[in-house]
mmCIF file of C-alpha atoms in Angstrom:
data_model
loop_
_atom_site.group_PDB
_atom_site.id
_atom_site.type_symbol
_atom_site.label_atom_id
_atom_site.label_comp_id
_atom_site.label_asym_id
_atom_site.label_seq_id
_atom_site.Cartn_x
_atom_site.Cartn_y
_atom_site.Cartn_z
ATOM 1 C CA MET O 1 6.328 3.962 -19.587
ATOM 2 C CA ALA O 2 9.832 5.016 -20.714
ATOM 3 C CA ASN O 3 11.638 8.433 -20.145
ATOM 4 C CA PRO O 4 15.440 9.043 -20.112
ATOM 5 C CA THR O 5 16.543 8.196 -16.542
ATOM 6 C CA ARG O 6 17.003 10.616 -13.870
ATOM 7 C CA ARG O 7 18.616 11.008 -10.868
ATOM 8 C CA GLY O 8 18.373 13.381 -7.667
ATOM 9 C CA VAL O 9 20.484 14.337 -5.139
ATOM 10 C CA ILE O 10 19.152 12.537 -2.069
ATOM 11 C CA ALA O 11 20.455 13.395 1.361
ATOM 12 C CA GLY O 12 21.366 10.800 3.786
ATOM 13 C CA ALA O 13 20.935 7.069 4.422
ATOM 14 C CA SER O 14 20.630 4.633 7.183
ATOM 15 C CA SER O 15 23.500 3.274 8.530
ATOM 16 C CA LEU O 16 23.674 -0.767 9.280
ATOM 17 C CA ALA O 17 23.826 0.355 12.952
ATOM 18 C CA ALA O 18 20.831 2.194 12.452
ATOM 19 C CA LEU O 19 18.845 -0.407 10.602
ATOM 20 C CA HIS O 20 19.981 -2.989 13.172
ATOM 21 C CA ALA O 21 18.551 -0.210 15.898
ATOM 22 C CA SER O 22 15.260 0.286 14.161
ATOM 23 C CA GLY O 23 14.449 -3.443 14.040
ATOM 24 C CA ALA O 24 14.095 -3.459 10.245
ATOM 25 C CA PHE O 25 16.048 -6.755 10.618
ATOM 26 C CA ALA O 26 14.016 -8.281 13.085
ATOM 27 C CA GLN O 27 13.281 -11.218 11.057
ATOM 28 C CA GLY O 28 15.169 -12.972 9.016
ATOM 29 C CA ALA O 29 19.145 -13.240 10.218
ATOM 30 C CA MET O 30 21.523 -11.249 7.898
ATOM 31 C CA PRO O 31 23.246 -13.315 5.254
ATOM 32 C CA SER O 32 27.046 -13.893 6.381
ATOM 33 C CA SER O 33 28.571 -12.069 3.107
ATOM 34 C CA PRO O 34 27.120 -9.396 0.967
ATOM 35 C CA VAL O 35 24.324 -10.368 -2.115
ATOM 36 C CA MET O 36 23.987 -9.343 -5.265
ATOM 37 C CA LEU O 37 20.719 -7.747 -5.985
ATOM 38 C CA ASN O 38 19.212 -7.750 -9.575
ATOM 39 C CA ILE O 39 16.876 -5.157 -9.414
ATOM 40 C CA ILE O 40 13.572 -5.175 -12.681
ATOM 41 C CA ASP O 41 11.799 -2.292 -13.256
ATOM 42 C CA VAL O 42 8.460 -2.062 -15.096
ATOM 43 C CA ALA O 43 7.202 0.963 -14.267
ATOM 44 C CA GLY O 44 9.846 3.685 -14.835
ATOM 45 C CA ASN O 45 10.283 3.654 -10.925
ATOM 46 C CA LEU O 46 14.162 4.042 -11.228
ATOM 47 C CA GLN O 47 13.847 7.600 -12.011
ATOM 48 C CA LEU O 48 12.455 7.890 -8.862
ATOM 49 C CA THR O 49 14.699 5.675 -6.456
ATOM 50 C CA GLN O 50 17.627 4.379 -8.089
ATOM 51 C CA SER O 51 19.902 7.014 -6.505
ATOM 52 C CA SER O 52 18.190 6.083 -3.246
ATOM 53 C CA ILE O 53 19.075 2.064 -3.878
ATOM 54 C CA GLU O 54 22.592 2.992 -4.795
ATOM 55 C CA LYS O 55 23.222 5.189 -1.562
ATOM 56 C CA PHE O 56 21.756 2.262 0.335
ATOM 57 C CA ALA O 57 24.162 -0.319 -1.328
ATOM 58 C CA LYS O 58 27.048 2.185 -0.589
ATOM 59 C CA ASP O 59 26.121 2.659 2.965
ATOM 60 C CA ASN O 60 25.782 -0.836 3.446
ATOM 61 C CA PRO O 61 28.638 -3.171 1.831
ATOM 62 C CA LYS O 62 28.310 -6.009 4.437
ATOM 63 C CA LEU O 63 24.865 -6.343 2.815
ATOM 64 C CA ILE O 64 25.090 -5.761 -0.893
ATOM 65 C CA SER O 65 27.766 -6.494 -3.041
ATOM 66 C CA ARG O 66 26.571 -5.437 -6.571
ATOM 67 C CA LEU O 67 23.521 -4.172 -7.749
ATOM 68 C CA ASN O 68 21.984 -4.986 -11.098
ATOM 69 C CA PHE O 69 19.457 -3.127 -12.835
ATOM 70 C CA SER O 70 17.370 -3.875 -15.641
ATOM 71 C CA ARG O 71 14.091 -2.668 -17.247
ATOM 72 C CA ALA O 72 11.234 -4.350 -19.335
ATOM 73 C CA PRO O 73 7.627 -3.718 -20.714
ATOM 74 C CA SER O 74 5.211 -4.508 -17.624
ATOM 75 C CA PRO O 75 3.093 -7.017 -19.887
ATOM 76 C CA GLU O 76 6.596 -9.139 -20.076
ATOM 77 C CA LEU O 77 7.086 -9.852 -16.643
ATOM 78 C CA PRO O 78 4.471 -11.994 -15.056
ATOM 79 C CA ALA O 79 5.312 -14.653 -17.996
ATOM 80 C CA LYS O 80 8.998 -14.384 -17.275
ATOM 81 C CA LEU O 81 8.619 -14.457 -13.761
ATOM 82 C CA LYS O 82 6.084 -17.619 -14.011
ATOM 83 C CA ALA O 83 8.456 -19.403 -16.629
ATOM 84 C CA GLN O 84 11.881 -18.996 -13.965
ATOM 85 C CA GLN O 85 9.357 -20.072 -10.972
ATOM 86 C CA ASP O 86 8.354 -23.232 -12.548
ATOM 87 C CA ALA O 87 11.820 -24.108 -13.650
ATOM 88 C CA ASN O 88 13.094 -23.067 -9.895
ATOM 89 C CA ARG O 89 15.399 -20.450 -11.247
ATOM 90 C CA VAL O 90 14.496 -17.169 -10.200
ATOM 91 C CA ASP O 91 16.966 -14.299 -10.978
ATOM 92 C CA ILE O 92 14.963 -11.205 -10.216
ATOM 93 C CA ASP O 93 15.414 -10.445 -6.466
ATOM 94 C CA MET O 94 13.129 -7.037 -6.461
ATOM 95 C CA VAL O 95 10.389 -5.979 -9.215
ATOM 96 C CA LEU O 96 9.208 -2.373 -9.193
ATOM 97 C CA THR O 97 6.107 -2.132 -11.033
ATOM 98 C CA GLY O 98 2.767 -0.363 -11.717
ATOM 99 C CA PRO O 99 -0.805 -1.613 -11.921
ATOM 100 C CA GLY O 100 -0.531 -4.157 -14.784
ATOM 101 C CA ALA O 101 2.443 -6.457 -13.571
ATOM 102 C CA MET O 102 1.315 -5.890 -9.858
ATOM 103 C CA SER O 103 -2.295 -7.153 -10.930
ATOM 104 C CA ASP O 104 -1.243 -10.193 -13.004
ATOM 105 C CA GLY O 105 1.498 -10.983 -10.055
ATOM 106 C CA ILE O 106 -1.045 -11.291 -7.459
ATOM 107 C CA GLN O 107 -3.745 -13.102 -9.846
ATOM 108 C CA GLN O 108 -1.132 -15.456 -10.321
ATOM 109 C CA GLY O 109 0.622 -15.928 -7.248
ATOM 110 C CA LEU O 110 4.122 -14.722 -7.981
ATOM 111 C CA TRP O 111 4.624 -12.580 -5.361
ATOM 112 C CA VAL O 112 5.775 -13.218 -1.579
ATOM 113 C CA ASP O 113 3.196 -11.682 0.670
ATOM 114 C CA VAL O 114 5.509 -9.424 2.726
ATOM 115 C CA TRP O 115 2.897 -7.500 4.807
ATOM 116 C CA LYS O 116 2.108 -11.127 6.041
ATOM 117 C CA SER O 117 5.552 -13.034 6.505
ATOM 118 C CA HIS O 118 8.007 -10.585 7.383
ATOM 119 C CA THR O 119 5.558 -7.889 8.964
ATOM 120 C CA ALA O 120 8.056 -6.716 11.435
ATOM 121 C CA ALA O 121 10.616 -5.904 8.788
ATOM 122 C CA LEU O 122 8.625 -3.420 7.654
ATOM 123 C CA PRO O 123 7.348 0.109 8.823
ATOM 124 C CA LYS O 124 3.643 0.052 10.468
ATOM 125 C CA ALA O 125 1.765 1.350 6.940
ATOM 126 C CA GLU O 126 -0.861 3.072 9.181
ATOM 127 C CA ASP O 127 1.992 4.926 10.903
ATOM 128 C CA THR O 128 3.905 5.311 7.695
ATOM 129 C CA TYR O 129 1.477 6.295 4.400
ATOM 130 C CA HIS O 130 -0.490 9.248 4.028
ATOM 131 C CA GLU O 131 -3.869 8.364 3.706
ATOM 132 C CA GLN O 132 -4.231 8.070 0.017
ATOM 133 C CA ALA O 133 -1.198 5.811 -0.273
ATOM 134 C CA LEU O 134 -2.902 3.915 2.522
ATOM 135 C CA MET O 135 -5.706 3.182 0.514
ATOM 136 C CA MET O 136 -3.985 2.402 -2.536
ATOM 137 C CA GLN O 137 -1.706 -0.088 -0.189
ATOM 138 C CA ARG O 138 -4.930 -1.829 1.602
ATOM 139 C CA ASN O 139 -6.876 -2.044 -1.534
ATOM 140 C CA PHE O 140 -4.235 -2.514 -4.269
ATOM 141 C CA GLY O 141 -0.941 -3.459 -3.006
ATOM 142 C CA GLN O 142 -2.809 -6.027 -0.552
ATOM 143 C CA ASN O 143 -0.207 -8.060 1.031
ATOM 144 C CA GLU O 144 2.205 -8.662 -1.707
ATOM 145 C CA GLY O 145 2.977 -4.991 -2.810
ATOM 146 C CA VAL O 146 4.961 -2.498 -0.779
ATOM 147 C CA ALA O 147 3.886 1.156 -2.021
ATOM 148 C CA VAL O 148 6.559 3.594 -2.683
ATOM 149 C CA VAL O 149 5.407 6.324 -4.723
ATOM 150 C CA TYR O 150 1.913 7.873 -5.188
ATOM 151 C CA SER O 151 0.158 10.112 -7.494
ATOM 152 C CA PRO O 152 -3.565 11.463 -7.897
ATOM 153 C CA SER O 153 -2.667 10.639 -11.460
ATOM 154 C CA GLY O 154 -5.456 11.580 -13.829
ATOM 155 C CA PRO O 155 -7.457 11.157 -16.051
ATOM 156 C CA LEU O 156 -6.489 14.579 -17.579
ATOM 157 C CA PHE O 157 -6.348 15.617 -21.581
ATOM 158 C CA GLU O 158 -3.160 17.176 -22.539
ATOM 159 C CA TYR O 159 -3.066 19.302 -25.686
ATOM 160 C CA MET O 160 -1.741 22.054 -27.759
ATOM 161 C CA PRO O 161 -3.552 25.193 -27.880
ATOM 162 C CA ASP O 162 -2.695 26.542 -31.227
ATOM 163 C CA LYS O 163 -4.419 23.522 -32.410
ATOM 164 C CA LEU O 164 -7.395 22.661 -30.120
ATOM 165 C CA LYS O 165 -9.211 26.280 -29.860
ATOM 166 C CA THR O 166 -12.283 25.416 -27.928
ATOM 167 C CA VAL O 167 -11.850 23.003 -24.829
ATOM 168 C CA PRO O 168 -14.487 20.084 -24.615
ATOM 169 C CA LYS O 169 -15.930 20.333 -20.955
ATOM 170 C CA THR O 170 -17.950 17.100 -21.354
ATOM 171 C CA ALA O 171 -17.486 13.537 -22.485
ATOM 172 C CA GLU O 172 -20.081 14.407 -25.236
ATOM 173 C CA GLU O 173 -18.178 17.570 -26.585
ATOM 174 C CA PHE O 174 -14.728 15.375 -26.090
ATOM 175 C CA LEU O 175 -16.059 12.935 -28.429
ATOM 176 C CA ALA O 176 -17.910 15.089 -30.626
ATOM 177 C CA TYR O 177 -14.257 17.017 -31.063
ATOM 178 C CA VAL O 178 -12.412 13.524 -31.613
ATOM 179 C CA LYS O 179 -14.787 12.208 -34.563
ATOM 180 C CA ALA O 180 -14.681 15.570 -36.294
ATOM 181 C CA ASN O 181 -10.660 16.062 -36.353
ATOM 182 C CA PRO O 182 -9.892 12.263 -37.239
ATOM 183 C CA ASN O 183 -6.392 11.096 -36.005
ATOM 184 C CA ARG O 184 -5.546 13.920 -34.037
ATOM 185 C CA PHE O 185 -6.210 12.498 -30.646
ATOM 186 C CA THR O 186 -4.807 8.951 -29.151
ATOM 187 C CA TYR O 187 -4.182 7.379 -25.812
ATOM 188 C CA ALA O 188 -1.554 4.376 -25.182
ATOM 189 C CA ARG O 189 -2.769 0.802 -24.232
ATOM 190 C CA PRO O 190 -3.897 0.865 -20.882
ATOM 191 C CA LEU O 191 -1.887 -2.394 -19.402
ATOM 192 C CA ASN O 192 1.311 -0.361 -20.501
ATOM 193 C CA SER O 193 0.550 2.936 -19.593
ATOM 194 C CA GLY O 194 -0.302 5.237 -16.780
ATOM 195 C CA PRO O 195 -2.474 7.659 -18.553
ATOM 196 C CA GLY O 196 -4.416 5.014 -20.434
ATOM 197 C CA TRP O 197 -4.914 3.015 -17.549
ATOM 198 C CA THR O 198 -6.535 5.873 -15.361
ATOM 199 C CA PHE O 199 -8.152 7.326 -18.560
ATOM 200 C CA LEU O 200 -10.175 3.328 -18.936
ATOM 201 C CA GLN O 201 -10.887 3.682 -15.353
ATOM 202 C CA GLY O 202 -11.859 6.891 -15.156
ATOM 203 C CA MET O 203 -14.772 6.885 -17.806
ATOM 204 C CA PRO O 204 -17.646 4.680 -15.838
ATOM 205 C CA TYR O 205 -16.965 7.952 -13.266
ATOM 206 C CA ILE O 206 -17.485 10.363 -15.824
ATOM 207 C CA LEU O 207 -20.010 8.503 -17.910
ATOM 208 C CA GLY O 208 -22.138 7.704 -14.822
ATOM 209 C CA ASP O 209 -22.003 3.721 -15.529
ATOM 210 C CA SER O 210 -23.870 1.601 -13.121
ATOM 211 C CA ASP O 211 -20.890 0.167 -11.151
ATOM 212 C CA PRO O 212 -17.297 1.413 -11.845
ATOM 213 C CA SER O 213 -15.750 -1.046 -9.545
ATOM 214 C CA ASP O 214 -17.000 -3.870 -12.002
ATOM 215 C CA PRO O 215 -15.824 -3.965 -15.626
ATOM 216 C CA MET O 216 -17.779 -6.583 -16.923
ATOM 217 C CA ASN O 217 -21.250 -5.553 -15.858
ATOM 218 C CA GLY O 218 -20.921 -2.423 -14.752
ATOM 219 C CA TRP O 219 -19.290 -0.528 -17.692
ATOM 220 C CA ALA O 220 -21.905 -0.582 -20.624
ATOM 221 C CA LYS O 221 -21.727 3.307 -21.056
ATOM 222 C CA THR O 222 -17.838 3.172 -21.111
ATOM 223 C CA TRP O 223 -17.407 0.178 -23.634
ATOM 224 C CA ALA O 224 -19.963 1.797 -25.910
ATOM 225 C CA TYR O 225 -18.309 5.424 -25.735
ATOM 226 C CA LEU O 226 -14.434 3.845 -26.027
ATOM 227 C CA LYS O 227 -15.530 1.613 -29.030
ATOM 228 C CA GLU O 228 -17.149 4.995 -30.789
ATOM 229 C CA LEU O 229 -14.166 7.059 -29.828
ATOM 230 C CA GLY O 230 -12.206 4.593 -31.546
ATOM 231 C CA THR O 231 -13.760 5.187 -34.983
ATOM 232 C CA ALA O 232 -11.243 8.201 -35.345
ATOM 233 C CA ILE O 233 -8.350 6.734 -33.642
ATOM 234 C CA ASP O 234 -5.830 5.087 -36.329
ATOM 235 C CA TYR O 235 -3.821 3.157 -33.672
ATOM 236 C CA TYR O 236 -3.015 2.804 -30.154
ATOM 237 C CA PRO O 237 0.775 3.312 -29.275
ATOM 238 C CA THR O 238 2.282 0.661 -26.731
ATOM 239 C CA GLY O 239 3.433 3.383 -24.342
ATOM 240 C CA THR O 240 2.883 6.653 -23.372
ATOM 241 C CA ALA O 241 6.098 8.191 -24.187
ATOM 242 C CA ALA O 242 5.368 7.423 -27.897
ATOM 243 C CA THR O 243 2.017 9.620 -27.485
ATOM 244 C CA MET O 244 3.969 12.441 -26.148
ATOM 245 C CA LYS O 245 6.795 12.291 -28.581
ATOM 246 C CA GLU O 246 3.575 12.401 -31.422
ATOM 247 C CA LEU O 247 1.880 15.639 -29.184
ATOM 248 C CA GLY O 248 5.272 17.163 -29.355
ATOM 249 C CA ASP O 249 6.148 16.855 -32.889
ATOM 250 C CA GLY O 250 2.656 17.625 -34.188
ATOM 251 C CA THR O 251 1.042 14.540 -35.131
ATOM 252 C CA ARG O 252 -1.568 14.802 -32.586
ATOM 253 C CA ASP O 253 -3.499 17.766 -31.159
ATOM 254 C CA CYS O 254 -4.639 16.113 -27.977
ATOM 255 C CA ILE O 255 -3.634 12.822 -25.804
ATOM 256 C CA VAL O 256 -4.447 11.433 -22.473
ATOM 257 C CA SER O 257 -2.565 12.520 -19.657
ATOM 258 C CA THR O 258 -1.664 12.489 -15.859
ATOM 259 C CA LEU O 259 -0.200 14.535 -13.454
ATOM 260 C CA GLY O 260 3.584 13.723 -13.909
ATOM 261 C CA TRP O 261 3.158 13.034 -17.410
ATOM 262 C CA ASP O 262 2.058 16.521 -18.414
ATOM 263 C CA ILE O 263 4.952 17.833 -15.951
ATOM 264 C CA ASN O 264 7.930 15.650 -16.611
ATOM 265 C CA PRO O 265 7.872 15.489 -20.569
ATOM 266 C CA ARG O 266 7.523 19.742 -21.173
ATOM 267 C CA ALA O 267 10.575 19.874 -18.278
ATOM 268 C CA LEU O 268 12.689 17.068 -20.572
ATOM 269 C CA GLY O 269 11.701 19.446 -23.874
ATOM 270 C CA ILE O 270 10.002 16.194 -25.495
ATOM 271 C CA VAL O 271 6.441 18.100 -25.456
ATOM 272 C CA PRO O 272 6.592 21.989 -25.775
ATOM 273 C CA LYS O 273 6.333 24.180 -22.711
ATOM 274 C CA GLU O 274 2.975 25.946 -23.677
ATOM 275 C CA ALA O 275 1.065 22.603 -24.137
ATOM 276 C CA LYS O 276 -2.210 22.826 -21.725
ATOM 277 C CA VAL O 277 -4.556 20.008 -19.915
ATOM 278 C CA PHE O 278 -7.869 19.764 -19.026
ATOM 279 C CA THR O 279 -10.534 17.994 -17.651
ATOM 280 C CA ILE O 280 -14.060 17.159 -18.097
ATOM 281 C CA ALA O 281 -17.122 16.863 -16.290
ATOM 282 C CA ASN O 282 -17.579 14.376 -13.493
ATOM 283 C CA THR O 283 -13.727 13.708 -13.540
ATOM 284 C CA HIS O 284 -12.434 11.534 -10.349
ATOM 285 C CA TRP O 285 -8.731 10.879 -9.595
ATOM 286 C CA ILE O 286 -7.833 7.493 -10.455
ATOM 287 C CA PRO O 287 -4.670 7.221 -8.246
ATOM 288 C CA ASP O 288 -1.488 5.673 -9.318
ATOM 289 C CA THR O 289 0.857 3.961 -6.847
ATOM 290 C CA GLN O 290 4.047 1.879 -7.963
ATOM 291 C CA PHE O 291 5.005 -0.788 -5.642
ATOM 292 C CA MET O 292 8.083 -2.925 -4.369
ATOM 293 C CA CYS O 293 7.587 -6.853 -4.712
ATOM 294 C CA ILE O 294 9.500 -9.835 -3.987
ATOM 295 C CA PRO O 295 9.212 -12.730 -6.310
ATOM 296 C CA LYS O 296 8.647 -16.271 -4.657
ATOM 297 C CA GLY O 297 11.729 -18.254 -5.209
ATOM 298 C CA VAL O 298 14.299 -15.552 -4.151
ATOM 299 C CA ALA O 299 17.339 -16.891 -2.110
ATOM 300 C CA ALA O 300 16.320 -16.918 1.351
ATOM 301 C CA ALA O 301 19.338 -14.868 2.652
ATOM 302 C CA LYS O 302 18.561 -12.136 0.160
ATOM 303 C CA ILE O 303 14.984 -11.486 1.592
ATOM 304 C CA PRO O 304 16.234 -9.504 4.680
ATOM 305 C CA VAL O 305 18.429 -7.217 2.821
ATOM 306 C CA ILE O 306 15.699 -6.670 0.199
ATOM 307 C CA LEU O 307 12.909 -5.926 3.030
ATOM 308 C CA ALA O 308 15.791 -3.399 4.762
ATOM 309 C CA LEU O 309 16.202 -1.747 1.360
ATOM 310 C CA MET O 310 12.162 -1.417 1.343
ATOM 311 C CA SER O 311 12.328 0.349 4.646
ATOM 312 C CA HIS O 312 15.011 2.663 3.435
ATOM 313 C CA LEU O 313 12.874 3.807 0.529
ATOM 314 C CA LEU O 314 10.234 4.687 3.086
ATOM 315 C CA LYS O 315 12.214 7.064 4.845
ATOM 316 C CA PRO O 316 11.844 10.599 3.928
ATOM 317 C CA GLU O 317 15.018 11.372 2.551
ATOM 318 C CA SER O 318 14.514 8.774 -0.150
ATOM 319 C CA GLN O 319 10.674 9.898 -0.247
ATOM 320 C CA ALA O 320 11.521 13.609 -1.158
ATOM 321 C CA ALA O 321 13.422 12.733 -3.978
ATOM 322 C CA THR O 322 10.854 11.250 -5.849
ATOM 323 C CA TYR O 323 9.491 14.616 -6.384
ATOM 324 C CA ASP O 324 11.827 14.324 -9.001
ATOM 325 C CA LYS O 325 11.398 16.734 -12.300
ATOM 326 C CA GLY O 326 7.602 15.622 -11.947
ATOM 327 C CA TYR O 327 7.677 12.341 -13.329
ATOM 328 C CA PHE O 328 5.008 11.047 -10.668
ATOM 329 C CA TYR O 329 4.025 14.042 -9.051
ATOM 330 C CA PRO O 330 3.983 14.995 -6.561
ATOM 331 C CA GLY O 331 5.254 11.486 -5.699
ATOM 332 C CA PRO O 332 5.716 10.925 -2.032
ATOM 333 C CA ALA O 333 3.689 8.140 -0.213
ATOM 334 C CA ILE O 334 4.425 8.641 3.378
ATOM 335 C CA LYS O 335 3.132 11.278 5.351
ATOM 336 C CA GLY O 336 4.839 15.059 6.330
ATOM 337 C CA VAL O 337 7.295 15.005 3.126
ATOM 338 C CA THR O 338 6.957 18.272 1.406
ATOM 339 C CA LEU O 339 8.655 19.788 -1.913
ATOM 340 C CA ALA O 340 10.759 21.909 0.654
ATOM 341 C CA MET O 341 12.824 18.827 1.435
ATOM 342 C CA ALA O 342 13.127 17.972 -2.174
ATOM 343 C CA PRO O 343 16.251 18.473 -4.170
ATOM 344 C CA GLN O 344 17.005 21.821 -5.360
ATOM 345 C CA GLU O 345 16.820 20.656 -8.946
ATOM 346 C CA SER O 346 13.278 19.377 -8.056
ATOM 347 C CA GLN O 347 11.972 22.465 -6.488
ATOM 348 C CA ASP O 348 13.380 24.796 -9.488
ATOM 349 C CA VAL O 349 11.792 22.254 -12.147
ATOM 350 C CA LEU O 350 8.450 22.040 -10.306
ATOM 351 C CA LYS O 351 8.250 25.851 -9.908
ATOM 352 C CA GLU O 352 8.919 26.096 -13.839
ATOM 353 C CA PHE O 353 7.171 23.454 -15.009
ATOM 354 C CA GLY O 354 4.540 22.950 -12.542
ATOM 355 C CA ARG O 355 0.731 23.896 -12.960
ATOM 356 C CA PRO O 356 -1.055 26.146 -10.158
ATOM 357 C CA GLU O 357 -4.243 24.877 -10.477
ATOM 358 C CA TYR O 358 -3.169 21.379 -9.537
ATOM 359 C CA ASP O 359 -3.252 21.845 -6.021
ATOM 360 C CA SER O 360 -6.974 22.968 -6.549
ATOM 361 C CA LEU O 361 -8.000 20.021 -8.666
ATOM 362 C CA ILE O 362 -6.101 17.767 -6.274
ATOM 363 C CA ALA O 363 -8.156 19.262 -3.606
ATOM 364 C CA SER O 364 -11.305 19.638 -5.246
ATOM 365 C CA LEU O 365 -12.050 16.242 -7.740
ATOM 366 C CA PRO O 366 -12.935 13.333 -5.657
ATOM 367 C CA THR O 367 -10.560 10.150 -5.475
ATOM 368 C CA ARG O 368 -11.481 6.597 -6.240
ATOM 369 C CA PRO O 369 -9.594 3.430 -5.675
ATOM 370 C CA PRO O 370 -8.610 1.527 -8.839
ATOM 371 C CA LEU O 371 -10.040 -1.693 -9.796
ATOM 372 C CA THR O 372 -9.181 -4.864 -7.577
ATOM 373 C CA PRO O 373 -5.942 -6.527 -9.365
ATOM 374 C CA GLU O 374 -8.224 -9.332 -10.465
ATOM 375 C CA ARG O 375 -10.932 -6.757 -12.225
ATOM 376 C CA LEU O 376 -8.196 -4.754 -13.558
ATOM 377 C CA VAL O 377 -6.773 -7.405 -15.213
ATOM 378 C CA ALA O 378 -10.243 -8.352 -16.486
ATOM 379 C CA ALA O 379 -10.739 -4.892 -17.847
ATOM 380 C CA PHE O 380 -7.102 -4.879 -19.405
ATOM 381 C CA ARG O 381 -8.007 -8.018 -21.226
ATOM 382 C CA ARG O 382 -11.397 -6.935 -22.359
ATOM 383 C CA TRP O 383 -9.980 -3.678 -23.800
ATOM 384 C CA ASP O 384 -7.599 -5.722 -25.794
ATOM 385 C CA GLN O 385 -9.865 -7.685 -27.229
ATOM 386 C CA GLU O 386 -12.844 -5.004 -27.946
ATOM 387 C CA ILE O 387 -11.042 -1.693 -28.155
ATOM 388 C CA GLY O 388 -7.328 -1.985 -28.958
ATOM 389 C CA VAL O 389 -8.363 -4.737 -31.514
ATOM 390 C CA GLY O 390 -7.912 -3.674 -35.756
ATOM 391 C CA HIS O 391 -5.793 -0.441 -33.794
ATOM 392 C CA ALA O 392 -2.483 -2.151 -34.365
ATOM 393 C CA PRO O 393 0.702 0.210 -33.819
ATOM 394 C CA LYS O 394 2.538 1.518 -36.656
#
């Protein structure tokens, strides 16, 4: 996922003394001199957290000497990390990731199990996260990932109302629309796309599959439906940004979207403001959560600093900034953070580009956890082999 980097204004940050007082440094001694941190983002998360990370570094010069930020496609990261670990030369200190690299990393044993090994250095999850984010932390982040932002996500369909005149209400009607209008709809490869990820996992609920939690044995209707849908799709873009560009320039009339991917590209002018969204019958929210991870092999002296940074990013001031310009709407993963606490710019953008119907949709549609990491990896692999094959990007 890649949009232009955006930074909110963030009020306040914990001082070094306050962090000591809070017990954030309870496990692991602080380094004798400040350390350089290399942070890689494979989920677009820096748009929501970079200014908070920089504020923490500025306020704690005895901990951090320098920050190096980099970005990479999610599918590339696990292999890169594994190669570094095998060579005992890990140069990535902290990873900001969505479901793809998170799942692969857990399955391959790439991450430090921070919730077990450094329990006292992190806030208590039950006291910190709101109910939905806590569900994601337990079921998806497990012991390795620290949830930092949350969104009910999708699946949603986004469309141009001057092109799609009659909005489909069911999966059958949607399939009929796509086949009657070939190449006017697409979605991005699920492994590297939040909308693609939620669409893939949401279809078993929409279609009434036998076991939505089992992509290998319980998704017979979904795999058949996606194959049939693919007969009217020319190619699947490698990321969500490409689908938004194609909707904006008129190449597509309809794409798969999510709450944040609907709001933010319209706020940035990539997609026309008048674009609309719809859901179809039996839609369940498949929430998206982005996590902070520490790769195995990171220098021991850096780990207490990274844990302190993680704790800082779970404070209300940092969390309020994650409303941003709607990129991961709503954004906050912790309890008690409201839009009124967000920077004024965020409030203004969401007033103009948010949708009143989202509150009722969030309240009324059921929420189901995503697949476990192991099953998600299997679903991604099967999609690549059976659905994506023969539909290479242009």
